[in-house]
């Protein structure tokens, strides 16, 4: 992999305004990709991400859309194509979680989490796939979660809806790898506990218990996930598709 090996590529990162998404945007921009930063409600944060991209010599733009809506997602893809060209690198990172996600959660919360985390992933892949298939080249990384592989026994909130949605994202990406290959490669990244806004509300007690159970002895950083995502989008991963990579510091392992 070279420093600018994604030059000429148009990348879309959903949920790109902060946290893991922001780090992925910066990493892809550093590799030469033109980056579309998607967000649903954080104009200021998205502008900060764009500034960080430009600070590393990259270029891109900001696109506001709620990926739980197919119509909004389709309109976003059309806008990106009109502005810069068709998307050929896609990272479906947009996701939500809730500390109310337990045995007493309301039905509306279940539906909202599934609509963003799972439907949003489907909408983006479905909007991207036709052009990728026609061009004979597309690369997709779906961001799932270690909770989608192994439900937490440490957290008091059981993350029923979140874990279910992320399990489904893994299954979806595997099936898409078969259905859309060989033109499109589809892989999945399943992060463990990463220091982001989403996890900032966790109590220090629970955080320390998770760290104590993690062989790496620490929480992850957004850059840890960005580096892995970049690898899967690069030519170095040209023979890799349909796989799920767990980045949890060893807390969750695959057989």
JSON list of C-alpha atoms in Angstrom, two decimals:
[
{"chain": "A", "resi": 1, "resn": "UNK", "atom": "CA", "xyz": [0.00, 0.00, 0.00]},
{"chain": "A", "resi": 2, "resn": "UNK", "atom": "CA", "xyz": [1.31, 3.43, -0.94]},
{"chain": "A", "resi": 3, "resn": "UNK", "atom": "CA", "xyz": [0.50, 6.80, 0.57]},
{"chain": "A", "resi": 4, "resn": "UNK", "atom": "CA", "xyz": [-1.81, 7.82, -2.30]},
{"chain": "A", "resi": 5, "resn": "UNK", "atom": "CA", "xyz": [-3.07, 4.46, -3.53]},
{"chain": "A", "resi": 6, "resn": "UNK", "atom": "CA", "xyz": [-6.72, 5.56, -3.50]},
{"chain": "A", "resi": 7, "resn": "UNK", "atom": "CA", "xyz": [-6.15, 8.56, -5.77]},
{"chain": "A", "resi": 8, "resn": "UNK", "atom": "CA", "xyz": [-8.99, 9.06, -8.23]},
{"chain": "A", "resi": 9, "resn": "UNK", "atom": "CA", "xyz": [-11.45, 7.16, -6.04]},
{"chain": "A", "resi": 10, "resn": "UNK", "atom": "CA", "xyz": [-14.69, 8.61, -4.71]},
{"chain": "A", "resi": 11, "resn": "UNK", "atom": "CA", "xyz": [-15.44, 7.38, -1.20]},
{"chain": "A", "resi": 12, "resn": "UNK", "atom": "CA", "xyz": [-18.61, 7.76, 0.84]},
{"chain": "A", "resi": 13, "resn": "UNK", "atom": "CA", "xyz": [-18.47, 7.33, 4.61]},
{"chain": "A", "resi": 14, "resn": "UNK", "atom": "CA", "xyz": [-21.83, 7.39, 6.36]},
{"chain": "A", "resi": 15, "resn": "UNK", "atom": "CA", "xyz": [-21.83, 8.71, 9.90]},
{"chain": "A", "resi": 16, "resn": "UNK", "atom": "CA", "xyz": [-18.64, 10.52, 8.97]},
{"chain": "A", "resi": 17, "resn": "UNK", "atom": "CA", "xyz": [-18.96, 13.59, 11.15]},
{"chain": "A", "resi": 18, "resn": "UNK", "atom": "CA", "xyz": [-17.36, 12.19, 14.31]},
{"chain": "A", "resi": 19, "resn": "UNK", "atom": "CA", "xyz": [-15.78, 9.20, 16.03]},
{"chain": "A", "resi": 20, "resn": "UNK", "atom": "CA", "xyz": [-14.94, 6.18, 13.90]},
{"chain": "A", "resi": 21, "resn": "UNK", "atom": "CA", "xyz": [-16.46, 7.75, 10.79]},
{"chain": "A", "resi": 22, "resn": "UNK", "atom": "CA", "xyz": [-14.34, 10.86, 11.11]},
{"chain": "A", "resi": 23, "resn": "UNK", "atom": "CA", "xyz": [-11.16, 8.81, 11.50]},
{"chain": "A", "resi": 24, "resn": "UNK", "atom": "CA", "xyz": [-12.05, 6.75, 8.41]},
{"chain": "A", "resi": 25, "resn": "UNK", "atom": "CA", "xyz": [-12.68, 9.93, 6.40]},
{"chain": "A", "resi": 26, "resn": "UNK", "atom": "CA", "xyz": [-9.25, 11.27, 7.35]},
{"chain": "A", "resi": 27, "resn": "UNK", "atom": "CA", "xyz": [-7.50, 7.98, 6.56]},
{"chain": "A", "resi": 28, "resn": "UNK", "atom": "CA", "xyz": [-9.09, 7.62, 3.13]},
{"chain": "A", "resi": 29, "resn": "UNK", "atom": "CA", "xyz": [-8.37, 11.25, 2.30]},
{"chain": "A", "resi": 30, "resn": "UNK", "atom": "CA", "xyz": [-4.74, 10.75, 3.29]},
{"chain": "A", "resi": 31, "resn": "UNK", "atom": "CA", "xyz": [-4.64, 7.87, 0.80]},
{"chain": "A", "resi": 32, "resn": "UNK", "atom": "CA", "xyz": [-5.86, 10.16, -1.97]},
{"chain": "A", "resi": 33, "resn": "UNK", "atom": "CA", "xyz": [-9.60, 9.44, -2.10]},
{"chain": "A", "resi": 34, "resn": "UNK", "atom": "CA", "xyz": [-12.13, 12.22, -2.54]},
{"chain": "A", "resi": 35, "resn": "UNK", "atom": "CA", "xyz": [-14.37, 11.76, 0.50]},
{"chain": "A", "resi": 36, "resn": "UNK", "atom": "CA", "xyz": [-18.10, 12.37, 0.81]},
{"chain": "A", "resi": 37, "resn": "UNK", "atom": "CA", "xyz": [-18.84, 12.92, 4.50]},
{"chain": "A", "resi": 38, "resn": "UNK", "atom": "CA", "xyz": [-22.37, 11.86, 5.36]},
{"chain": "A", "resi": 39, "resn": "UNK", "atom": "CA", "xyz": [-24.18, 12.95, 8.50]},
{"chain": "A", "resi": 40, "resn": "UNK", "atom": "CA", "xyz": [-27.80, 13.29, 9.56]},
{"chain": "A", "resi": 41, "resn": "UNK", "atom": "CA", "xyz": [-27.82, 16.15, 12.05]},
{"chain": "A", "resi": 42, "resn": "UNK", "atom": "CA", "xyz": [-24.32, 17.44, 12.86]},
{"chain": "A", "resi": 43, "resn": "UNK", "atom": "CA", "xyz": [-23.51, 20.28, 10.46]},
{"chain": "A", "resi": 44, "resn": "UNK", "atom": "CA", "xyz": [-20.78, 21.72, 12.70]},
{"chain": "A", "resi": 45, "resn": "UNK", "atom": "CA", "xyz": [-19.15, 18.34, 13.37]},
{"chain": "A", "resi": 46, "resn": "UNK", "atom": "CA", "xyz": [-19.24, 17.45, 9.66]},
{"chain": "A", "resi": 47, "resn": "UNK", "atom": "CA", "xyz": [-17.58, 20.77, 8.82]},
{"chain": "A", "resi": 48, "resn": "UNK", "atom": "CA", "xyz": [-14.86, 19.95, 11.35]},
{"chain": "A", "resi": 49, "resn": "UNK", "atom": "CA", "xyz": [-14.29, 16.60, 9.64]},
{"chain": "A", "resi": 50, "resn": "UNK", "atom": "CA", "xyz": [-13.98, 18.33, 6.28]},
{"chain": "A", "resi": 51, "resn": "UNK", "atom": "CA", "xyz": [-11.43, 20.73, 7.77]},
{"chain": "A", "resi": 52, "resn": "UNK", "atom": "CA", "xyz": [-9.43, 17.78, 9.12]},
{"chain": "A", "resi": 53, "resn": "UNK", "atom": "CA", "xyz": [-9.51, 16.16, 5.68]},
{"chain": "A", "resi": 54, "resn": "UNK", "atom": "CA", "xyz": [-8.15, 19.32, 4.09]},
{"chain": "A", "resi": 55, "resn": "UNK", "atom": "CA", "xyz": [-5.49, 19.55, 6.78]},
{"chain": "A", "resi": 56, "resn": "UNK", "atom": "CA", "xyz": [-3.99, 16.26, 5.57]},
{"chain": "A", "resi": 57, "resn": "UNK", "atom": "CA", "xyz": [-4.08, 17.42, 1.95]},
{"chain": "A", "resi": 58, "resn": "UNK", "atom": "CA", "xyz": [-7.36, 15.74, 1.06]},
{"chain": "A", "resi": 59, "resn": "UNK", "atom": "CA", "xyz": [-10.57, 16.91, -0.55]},
{"chain": "A", "resi": 60, "resn": "UNK", "atom": "CA", "xyz": [-14.23, 16.10, -0.15]},
{"chain": "A", "resi": 61, "resn": "UNK", "atom": "CA", "xyz": [-17.60, 17.55, 0.72]},
{"chain": "A", "resi": 62, "resn": "UNK", "atom": "CA", "xyz": [-20.43, 17.20, 3.23]},
{"chain": "A", "resi": 63, "resn": "UNK", "atom": "CA", "xyz": [-23.78, 15.51, 2.51]},
{"chain": "A", "resi": 64, "resn": "UNK", "atom": "CA", "xyz": [-26.62, 15.60, 5.00]},
{"chain": "A", "resi": 65, "resn": "UNK", "atom": "CA", "xyz": [-29.01, 12.64, 4.74]},
{"chain": "A", "resi": 66, "resn": "UNK", "atom": "CA", "xyz": [-30.78, 10.20, 7.05]},
{"chain": "A", "resi": 67, "resn": "UNK", "atom": "CA", "xyz": [-29.78, 6.80, 5.69]},
{"chain": "A", "resi": 68, "resn": "UNK", "atom": "CA", "xyz": [-32.82, 5.16, 7.31]},
{"chain": "A", "resi": 69, "resn": "UNK", "atom": "CA", "xyz": [-34.76, 6.74, 4.42]},
{"chain": "A", "resi": 70, "resn": "UNK", "atom": "CA", "xyz": [-34.14, 5.12, 1.03]},
{"chain": "A", "resi": 71, "resn": "UNK", "atom": "CA", "xyz": [-35.31, 8.26, -0.77]},
{"chain": "A", "resi": 72, "resn": "UNK", "atom": "CA", "xyz": [-32.88, 10.47, 1.16]},
{"chain": "A", "resi": 73, "resn": "UNK", "atom": "CA", "xyz": [-30.05, 7.99, 0.60]},
{"chain": "A", "resi": 74, "resn": "UNK", "atom": "CA", "xyz": [-30.74, 7.77, -3.13]},
{"chain": "A", "resi": 75, "resn": "UNK", "atom": "CA", "xyz": [-30.79, 11.56, -3.41]},
{"chain": "A", "resi": 76, "resn": "UNK", "atom": "CA", "xyz": [-27.45, 11.73, -1.60]},
{"chain": "A", "resi": 77, "resn": "UNK", "atom": "CA", "xyz": [-25.85, 9.28, -4.04]},
{"chain": "A", "resi": 78, "resn": "UNK", "atom": "CA", "xyz": [-27.18, 11.29, -6.97]},
{"chain": "A", "resi": 79, "resn": "UNK", "atom": "CA", "xyz": [-25.76, 14.50, -5.50]},
{"chain": "A", "resi": 80, "resn": "UNK", "atom": "CA", "xyz": [-22.34, 12.95, -4.98]},
{"chain": "A", "resi": 81, "resn": "UNK", "atom": "CA", "xyz": [-22.27, 11.64, -8.55]},
{"chain": "A", "resi": 82, "resn": "UNK", "atom": "CA", "xyz": [-23.28, 15.04, -9.91]},
{"chain": "A", "resi": 83, "resn": "UNK", "atom": "CA", "xyz": [-20.62, 16.80, -7.83]},
{"chain": "A", "resi": 84, "resn": "UNK", "atom": "CA", "xyz": [-17.66, 14.45, -8.22]},
{"chain": "A", "resi": 85, "resn": "UNK", "atom": "CA", "xyz": [-18.60, 11.15, -9.84]},
{"chain": "A", "resi": 86, "resn": "UNK", "atom": "CA", "xyz": [-19.99, 7.77, -8.84]},
{"chain": "A", "resi": 87, "resn": "UNK", "atom": "CA", "xyz": [-19.13, 6.25, -5.48]},
{"chain": "A", "resi": 88, "resn": "UNK", "atom": "CA", "xyz": [-16.68, 3.36, -5.80]},
{"chain": "A", "resi": 89, "resn": "UNK", "atom": "CA", "xyz": [-15.60, 3.08, -2.14]},
{"chain": "A", "resi": 90, "resn": "UNK", "atom": "CA", "xyz": [-18.42, 2.76, 0.40]},
{"chain": "A", "resi": 91, "resn": "UNK", "atom": "CA", "xyz": [-18.19, 2.59, 4.18]},
{"chain": "A", "resi": 92, "resn": "UNK", "atom": "CA", "xyz": [-21.53, 2.07, 5.93]},
{"chain": "A", "resi": 93, "resn": "UNK", "atom": "CA", "xyz": [-20.68, 3.39, 9.37]},
{"chain": "A", "resi": 94, "resn": "UNK", "atom": "CA", "xyz": [-23.81, 5.29, 10.43]},
{"chain": "A", "resi": 95, "resn": "UNK", "atom": "CA", "xyz": [-25.27, 3.75, 13.54]},
{"chain": "A", "resi": 96, "resn": "UNK", "atom": "CA", "xyz": [-27.06, 4.51, 16.78]},
{"chain": "A", "resi": 97, "resn": "UNK", "atom": "CA", "xyz": [-27.24, 2.88, 20.20]},
{"chain": "A", "resi": 98, "resn": "UNK", "atom": "CA", "xyz": [-29.14, 3.54, 23.40]},
{"chain": "A", "resi": 99, "resn": "UNK", "atom": "CA", "xyz": [-28.56, 2.80, 27.07]},
{"chain": "A", "resi": 100, "resn": "UNK", "atom": "CA", "xyz": [-32.32, 2.05, 27.22]},
{"chain": "A", "resi": 101, "resn": "UNK", "atom": "CA", "xyz": [-31.71, -0.92, 24.93]},
{"chain": "A", "resi": 102, "resn": "UNK", "atom": "CA", "xyz": [-32.61, -3.67, 27.40]},
{"chain": "A", "resi": 103, "resn": "UNK", "atom": "CA", "xyz": [-35.54, -5.90, 28.34]},
{"chain": "A", "resi": 104, "resn": "UNK", "atom": "CA", "xyz": [-37.75, -2.86, 28.99]},
{"chain": "A", "resi": 105, "resn": "UNK", "atom": "CA", "xyz": [-37.06, -0.96, 25.77]},
{"chain": "A", "resi": 106, "resn": "UNK", "atom": "CA", "xyz": [-40.07, 0.47, 23.91]},
{"chain": "A", "resi": 107, "resn": "UNK", "atom": "CA", "xyz": [-40.95, -0.93, 20.50]},
{"chain": "A", "resi": 108, "resn": "UNK", "atom": "CA", "xyz": [-40.25, 2.42, 18.84]},
{"chain": "A", "resi": 109, "resn": "UNK", "atom": "CA", "xyz": [-36.63, 2.28, 20.04]},
{"chain": "A", "resi": 110, "resn": "UNK", "atom": "CA", "xyz": [-36.20, -1.19, 18.53]},
{"chain": "A", "resi": 111, "resn": "UNK", "atom": "CA", "xyz": [-37.55, 0.05, 15.20]},
{"chain": "A", "resi": 112, "resn": "UNK", "atom": "CA", "xyz": [-35.39, 3.18, 15.17]},
{"chain": "A", "resi": 113, "resn": "UNK", "atom": "CA", "xyz": [-32.15, 1.30, 15.91]},
{"chain": "A", "resi": 114, "resn": "UNK", "atom": "CA", "xyz": [-32.88, -1.32, 13.24]},
{"chain": "A", "resi": 115, "resn": "UNK", "atom": "CA", "xyz": [-33.90, 1.34, 10.71]},
{"chain": "A", "resi": 116, "resn": "UNK", "atom": "CA", "xyz": [-30.59, 3.20, 10.98]},
{"chain": "A", "resi": 117, "resn": "UNK", "atom": "CA", "xyz": [-28.15, 0.36, 11.63]},
{"chain": "A", "resi": 118, "resn": "UNK", "atom": "CA", "xyz": [-29.57, -2.30, 9.30]},
{"chain": "A", "resi": 119, "resn": "UNK", "atom": "CA", "xyz": [-31.89, -0.55, 6.85]},
{"chain": "A", "resi": 120, "resn": "UNK", "atom": "CA", "xyz": [-29.36, 2.26, 6.47]},
{"chain": "A", "resi": 121, "resn": "UNK", "atom": "CA", "xyz": [-26.67, -0.24, 5.50]},
{"chain": "A", "resi": 122, "resn": "UNK", "atom": "CA", "xyz": [-29.00, -1.91, 3.00]},
{"chain": "A", "resi": 123, "resn": "UNK", "atom": "CA", "xyz": [-30.07, 1.42, 1.48]},
{"chain": "A", "resi": 124, "resn": "UNK", "atom": "CA", "xyz": [-26.47, 2.52, 0.89]},
{"chain": "A", "resi": 125, "resn": "UNK", "atom": "CA", "xyz": [-25.36, -0.77, -0.63]},
{"chain": "A", "resi": 126, "resn": "UNK", "atom": "CA", "xyz": [-28.43, -0.87, -2.87]},
{"chain": "A", "resi": 127, "resn": "UNK", "atom": "CA", "xyz": [-27.81, 2.67, -4.09]},
{"chain": "A", "resi": 128, "resn": "UNK", "atom": "CA", "xyz": [-24.14, 1.93, -4.78]},
{"chain": "A", "resi": 129, "resn": "UNK", "atom": "CA", "xyz": [-24.29, -1.54, -6.30]},
{"chain": "A", "resi": 130, "resn": "UNK", "atom": "CA", "xyz": [-25.70, -0.85, -9.79]},
{"chain": "A", "resi": 131, "resn": "UNK", "atom": "CA", "xyz": [-22.98, 1.60, -10.70]},
{"chain": "A", "resi": 132, "resn": "UNK", "atom": "CA", "xyz": [-20.27, -0.56, -9.16]},
{"chain": "A", "resi": 133, "resn": "UNK", "atom": "CA", "xyz": [-21.49, -3.61, -11.07]},
{"chain": "A", "resi": 134, "resn": "UNK", "atom": "CA", "xyz": [-21.65, -1.65, -14.33]},
{"chain": "A", "resi": 135, "resn": "UNK", "atom": "CA", "xyz": [-18.07, -0.41, -13.86]},
{"chain": "A", "resi": 136, "resn": "UNK", "atom": "CA", "xyz": [-16.88, -3.84, -12.73]},
{"chain": "A", "resi": 137, "resn": "UNK", "atom": "CA", "xyz": [-15.28, -2.50, -9.58]},
{"chain": "A", "resi": 138, "resn": "UNK", "atom": "CA", "xyz": [-16.58, -1.63, -6.14]},
{"chain": "A", "resi": 139, "resn": "UNK", "atom": "CA", "xyz": [-15.36, -1.95, -2.58]},
{"chain": "A", "resi": 140, "resn": "UNK", "atom": "CA", "xyz": [-17.63, -1.91, 0.44]},
{"chain": "A", "resi": 141, "resn": "UNK", "atom": "CA", "xyz": [-16.90, -2.11, 4.16]},
{"chain": "A", "resi": 142, "resn": "UNK", "atom": "CA", "xyz": [-19.81, -2.42, 6.57]},
{"chain": "A", "resi": 143, "resn": "UNK", "atom": "CA", "xyz": [-19.11, -1.38, 10.15]},
{"chain": "A", "resi": 144, "resn": "UNK", "atom": "CA", "xyz": [-20.74, -3.83, 12.53]},
{"chain": "A", "resi": 145, "resn": "UNK", "atom": "CA", "xyz": [-19.80, -4.45, 16.18]},
{"chain": "A", "resi": 146, "resn": "UNK", "atom": "CA", "xyz": [-18.30, -7.12, 18.40]},
{"chain": "A", "resi": 147, "resn": "UNK", "atom": "CA", "xyz": [-21.71, -7.07, 20.09]},
{"chain": "A", "resi": 148, "resn": "UNK", "atom": "CA", "xyz": [-23.07, -8.52, 16.87]},
{"chain": "A", "resi": 149, "resn": "UNK", "atom": "CA", "xyz": [-20.92, -11.60, 17.42]},
{"chain": "A", "resi": 150, "resn": "UNK", "atom": "CA", "xyz": [-20.98, -12.01, 21.21]},
{"chain": "A", "resi": 151, "resn": "UNK", "atom": "CA", "xyz": [-23.56, -10.31, 23.46]},
{"chain": "A", "resi": 152, "resn": "UNK", "atom": "CA", "xyz": [-21.96, -8.46, 26.36]},
{"chain": "A", "resi": 153, "resn": "UNK", "atom": "CA", "xyz": [-22.06, -10.15, 29.77]},
{"chain": "A", "resi": 154, "resn": "UNK", "atom": "CA", "xyz": [-20.51, -7.12, 31.43]},
{"chain": "A", "resi": 155, "resn": "UNK", "atom": "CA", "xyz": [-22.72, -4.19, 30.47]},
{"chain": "A", "resi": 156, "resn": "UNK", "atom": "CA", "xyz": [-25.93, -3.75, 32.48]},
{"chain": "A", "resi": 157, "resn": "UNK", "atom": "CA", "xyz": [-27.76, -2.62, 29.34]},
{"chain": "A", "resi": 158, "resn": "UNK", "atom": "CA", "xyz": [-27.92, -5.72, 27.16]},
{"chain": "A", "resi": 159, "resn": "UNK", "atom": "CA", "xyz": [-27.99, -3.93, 23.81]},
{"chain": "A", "resi": 160, "resn": "UNK", "atom": "CA", "xyz": [-30.66, -6.26, 22.44]},
{"chain": "A", "resi": 161, "resn": "UNK", "atom": "CA", "xyz": [-31.66, -4.13, 19.46]},
{"chain": "A", "resi": 162, "resn": "UNK", "atom": "CA", "xyz": [-28.14, -2.86, 18.79]},
{"chain": "A", "resi": 163, "resn": "UNK", "atom": "CA", "xyz": [-26.57, -6.32, 18.94]},
{"chain": "A", "resi": 164, "resn": "UNK", "atom": "CA", "xyz": [-29.30, -7.78, 16.76]},
{"chain": "A", "resi": 165, "resn": "UNK", "atom": "CA", "xyz": [-28.88, -5.04, 14.16]},
{"chain": "A", "resi": 166, "resn": "UNK", "atom": "CA", "xyz": [-25.13, -5.55, 14.05]},
{"chain": "A", "resi": 167, "resn": "UNK", "atom": "CA", "xyz": [-25.49, -9.34, 13.75]},
{"chain": "A", "resi": 168, "resn": "UNK", "atom": "CA", "xyz": [-27.75, -8.71, 10.78]},
{"chain": "A", "resi": 169, "resn": "UNK", "atom": "CA", "xyz": [-25.19, -6.37, 9.20]},
{"chain": "A", "resi": 170, "resn": "UNK", "atom": "CA", "xyz": [-22.63, -9.19, 9.33]},
{"chain": "A", "resi": 171, "resn": "UNK", "atom": "CA", "xyz": [-25.04, -11.62, 7.66]},
{"chain": "A", "resi": 172, "resn": "UNK", "atom": "CA", "xyz": [-26.00, -9.03, 5.06]},
{"chain": "A", "resi": 173, "resn": "UNK", "atom": "CA", "xyz": [-22.38, -8.30, 4.14]},
{"chain": "A", "resi": 174, "resn": "UNK", "atom": "CA", "xyz": [-21.57, -12.00, 3.75]},
{"chain": "A", "resi": 175, "resn": "UNK", "atom": "CA", "xyz": [-24.53, -12.57, 1.47]},
{"chain": "A", "resi": 176, "resn": "UNK", "atom": "CA", "xyz": [-23.71, -9.47, -0.57]},
{"chain": "A", "resi": 177, "resn": "UNK", "atom": "CA", "xyz": [-20.13, -10.65, -1.05]},
{"chain": "A", "resi": 178, "resn": "UNK", "atom": "CA", "xyz": [-21.47, -13.74, -2.81]},
{"chain": "A", "resi": 179, "resn": "UNK", "atom": "CA", "xyz": [-24.28, -12.02, -4.71]},
{"chain": "A", "resi": 180, "resn": "UNK", "atom": "CA", "xyz": [-22.25, -9.03, -5.90]},
{"chain": "A", "resi": 181, "resn": "UNK", "atom": "CA", "xyz": [-18.90, -10.67, -6.61]},
{"chain": "A", "resi": 182, "resn": "UNK", "atom": "CA", "xyz": [-16.58, -10.70, -8.39]},
{"chain": "A", "resi": 183, "resn": "UNK", "atom": "CA", "xyz": [-17.08, -7.05, -9.31]},
{"chain": "A", "resi": 184, "resn": "UNK", "atom": "CA", "xyz": [-17.72, -5.87, -5.77]},
{"chain": "A", "resi": 185, "resn": "UNK", "atom": "CA", "xyz": [-15.84, -6.86, -2.64]},
{"chain": "A", "resi": 186, "resn": "UNK", "atom": "CA", "xyz": [-17.83, -6.63, 0.60]},
{"chain": "A", "resi": 187, "resn": "UNK", "atom": "CA", "xyz": [-16.28, -7.03, 4.03]},
{"chain": "A", "resi": 188, "resn": "UNK", "atom": "CA", "xyz": [-17.26, -6.25, 7.58]},
{"chain": "A", "resi": 189, "resn": "UNK", "atom": "CA", "xyz": [-15.41, -4.70, 10.54]},
{"chain": "A", "resi": 190, "resn": "UNK", "atom": "CA", "xyz": [-16.64, -5.48, 14.06]},
{"chain": "A", "resi": 191, "resn": "UNK", "atom": "CA", "xyz": [-15.15, -3.03, 16.58]},
{"chain": "A", "resi": 192, "resn": "UNK", "atom": "CA", "xyz": [-15.05, -3.68, 20.29]},
{"chain": "A", "resi": 193, "resn": "UNK", "atom": "CA", "xyz": [-15.12, -0.85, 22.83]},
{"chain": "A", "resi": 194, "resn": "UNK", "atom": "CA", "xyz": [-13.84, 2.26, 21.03]},
{"chain": "A", "resi": 195, "resn": "UNK", "atom": "CA", "xyz": [-13.40, 5.67, 22.63]},
{"chain": "A", "resi": 196, "resn": "UNK", "atom": "CA", "xyz": [-16.07, 7.73, 20.85]},
{"chain": "A", "resi": 197, "resn": "UNK", "atom": "CA", "xyz": [-19.02, 9.98, 21.66]},
{"chain": "A", "resi": 198, "resn": "UNK", "atom": "CA", "xyz": [-21.26, 6.91, 21.49]},
{"chain": "A", "resi": 199, "resn": "UNK", "atom": "CA", "xyz": [-19.44, 5.21, 24.37]},
{"chain": "A", "resi": 200, "resn": "UNK", "atom": "CA", "xyz": [-18.73, 8.33, 26.43]},
{"chain": "A", "resi": 201, "resn": "UNK", "atom": "CA", "xyz": [-21.81, 7.79, 28.59]},
{"chain": "A", "resi": 202, "resn": "UNK", "atom": "CA", "xyz": [-20.55, 4.45, 29.89]},
{"chain": "A", "resi": 203, "resn": "UNK", "atom": "CA", "xyz": [-19.68, 4.38, 33.58]},
{"chain": "A", "resi": 204, "resn": "UNK", "atom": "CA", "xyz": [-16.02, 4.17, 34.51]},
{"chain": "A", "resi": 205, "resn": "UNK", "atom": "CA", "xyz": [-16.72, 0.98, 36.45]},
{"chain": "A", "resi": 206, "resn": "UNK", "atom": "CA", "xyz": [-18.07, -0.83, 33.39]},
{"chain": "A", "resi": 207, "resn": "UNK", "atom": "CA", "xyz": [-15.30, 0.59, 31.20]},
{"chain": "A", "resi": 208, "resn": "UNK", "atom": "CA", "xyz": [-12.62, -0.72, 33.58]},
{"chain": "A", "resi": 209, "resn": "UNK", "atom": "CA", "xyz": [-14.26, -4.14, 33.74]},
{"chain": "A", "resi": 210, "resn": "UNK", "atom": "CA", "xyz": [-14.22, -4.37, 29.95]},
{"chain": "A", "resi": 211, "resn": "UNK", "atom": "CA", "xyz": [-10.57, -3.29, 29.79]},
{"chain": "A", "resi": 212, "resn": "UNK", "atom": "CA", "xyz": [-9.67, -5.87, 32.45]},
{"chain": "A", "resi": 213, "resn": "UNK", "atom": "CA", "xyz": [-11.27, -8.56, 30.26]},
{"chain": "A", "resi": 214, "resn": "UNK", "atom": "CA", "xyz": [-9.46, -7.38, 27.11]},
{"chain": "A", "resi": 215, "resn": "UNK", "atom": "CA", "xyz": [-6.13, -9.08, 26.31]},
{"chain": "A", "resi": 216, "resn": "UNK", "atom": "CA", "xyz": [-4.82, -5.86, 24.71]},
{"chain": "A", "resi": 217, "resn": "UNK", "atom": "CA", "xyz": [-5.38, -4.11, 28.04]},
{"chain": "A", "resi": 218, "resn": "UNK", "atom": "CA", "xyz": [-7.00, -0.99, 26.61]},
{"chain": "A", "resi": 219, "resn": "UNK", "atom": "CA", "xyz": [-9.94, 0.40, 24.71]},
{"chain": "A", "resi": 220, "resn": "UNK", "atom": "CA", "xyz": [-9.63, 0.96, 20.99]},
{"chain": "A", "resi": 221, "resn": "UNK", "atom": "CA", "xyz": [-9.28, 4.25, 19.17]},
{"chain": "A", "resi": 222, "resn": "UNK", "atom": "CA", "xyz": [-11.10, 5.42, 16.05]},
{"chain": "A", "resi": 223, "resn": "UNK", "atom": "CA", "xyz": [-7.77, 5.28, 14.21]},
{"chain": "A", "resi": 224, "resn": "UNK", "atom": "CA", "xyz": [-7.52, 1.55, 14.99]},
{"chain": "A", "resi": 225, "resn": "UNK", "atom": "CA", "xyz": [-10.72, 1.00, 13.01]},
{"chain": "A", "resi": 226, "resn": "UNK", "atom": "CA", "xyz": [-9.79, 3.48, 10.29]},
{"chain": "A", "resi": 227, "resn": "UNK", "atom": "CA", "xyz": [-6.55, 1.64, 9.53]},
{"chain": "A", "resi": 228, "resn": "UNK", "atom": "CA", "xyz": [-8.32, -1.70, 9.16]},
{"chain": "A", "resi": 229, "resn": "UNK", "atom": "CA", "xyz": [-11.06, -0.19, 7.01]},
{"chain": "A", "resi": 230, "resn": "UNK", "atom": "CA", "xyz": [-8.50, 1.44, 4.73]},
{"chain": "A", "resi": 231, "resn": "UNK", "atom": "CA", "xyz": [-6.71, -1.89, 4.31]},
{"chain": "A", "resi": 232, "resn": "UNK", "atom": "CA", "xyz": [-9.94, -3.63, 3.27]},
{"chain": "A", "resi": 233, "resn": "UNK", "atom": "CA", "xyz": [-10.64, -0.92, 0.68]},
{"chain": "A", "resi": 234, "resn": "UNK", "atom": "CA", "xyz": [-7.12, -1.03, -0.74]},
{"chain": "A", "resi": 235, "resn": "UNK", "atom": "CA", "xyz": [-5.60, -3.21, -3.45]},
{"chain": "A", "resi": 236, "resn": "UNK", "atom": "CA", "xyz": [-3.75, -5.10, -0.70]},
{"chain": "A", "resi": 237, "resn": "UNK", "atom": "CA", "xyz": [-7.08, -6.77, 0.16]},
{"chain": "A", "resi": 238, "resn": "UNK", "atom": "CA", "xyz": [-7.98, -7.65, -3.44]},
{"chain": "A", "resi": 239, "resn": "UNK", "atom": "CA", "xyz": [-8.47, -11.36, -2.59]},
{"chain": "A", "resi": 240, "resn": "UNK", "atom": "CA", "xyz": [-10.52, -10.71, 0.55]},
{"chain": "A", "resi": 241, "resn": "UNK", "atom": "CA", "xyz": [-14.31, -10.60, 0.48]},
{"chain": "A", "resi": 242, "resn": "UNK", "atom": "CA", "xyz": [-17.15, -11.88, 2.63]},
{"chain": "A", "resi": 243, "resn": "UNK", "atom": "CA", "xyz": [-15.07, -11.66, 5.79]},
{"chain": "A", "resi": 244, "resn": "UNK", "atom": "CA", "xyz": [-15.65, -10.14, 9.22]},
{"chain": "A", "resi": 245, "resn": "UNK", "atom": "CA", "xyz": [-12.65, -8.65, 10.97]},
{"chain": "A", "resi": 246, "resn": "UNK", "atom": "CA", "xyz": [-12.99, -8.24, 14.74]},
{"chain": "A", "resi": 247, "resn": "UNK", "atom": "CA", "xyz": [-11.05, -5.30, 16.21]},
{"chain": "A", "resi": 248, "resn": "UNK", "atom": "CA", "xyz": [-11.75, -5.74, 19.92]},
{"chain": "A", "resi": 249, "resn": "UNK", "atom": "CA", "xyz": [-8.30, -6.13, 21.44]},
{"chain": "A", "resi": 250, "resn": "UNK", "atom": "CA", "xyz": [-9.00, -9.83, 21.84]},
{"chain": "A", "resi": 251, "resn": "UNK", "atom": "CA", "xyz": [-12.16, -9.38, 23.91]},
{"chain": "A", "resi": 252, "resn": "UNK", "atom": "CA", "xyz": [-14.14, -11.19, 21.21]},
{"chain": "A", "resi": 253, "resn": "UNK", "atom": "CA", "xyz": [-12.49, -13.77, 18.97]},
{"chain": "A", "resi": 254, "resn": "UNK", "atom": "CA", "xyz": [-13.69, -15.78, 16.01]},
{"chain": "A", "resi": 255, "resn": "UNK", "atom": "CA", "xyz": [-13.17, -19.56, 15.80]}
]
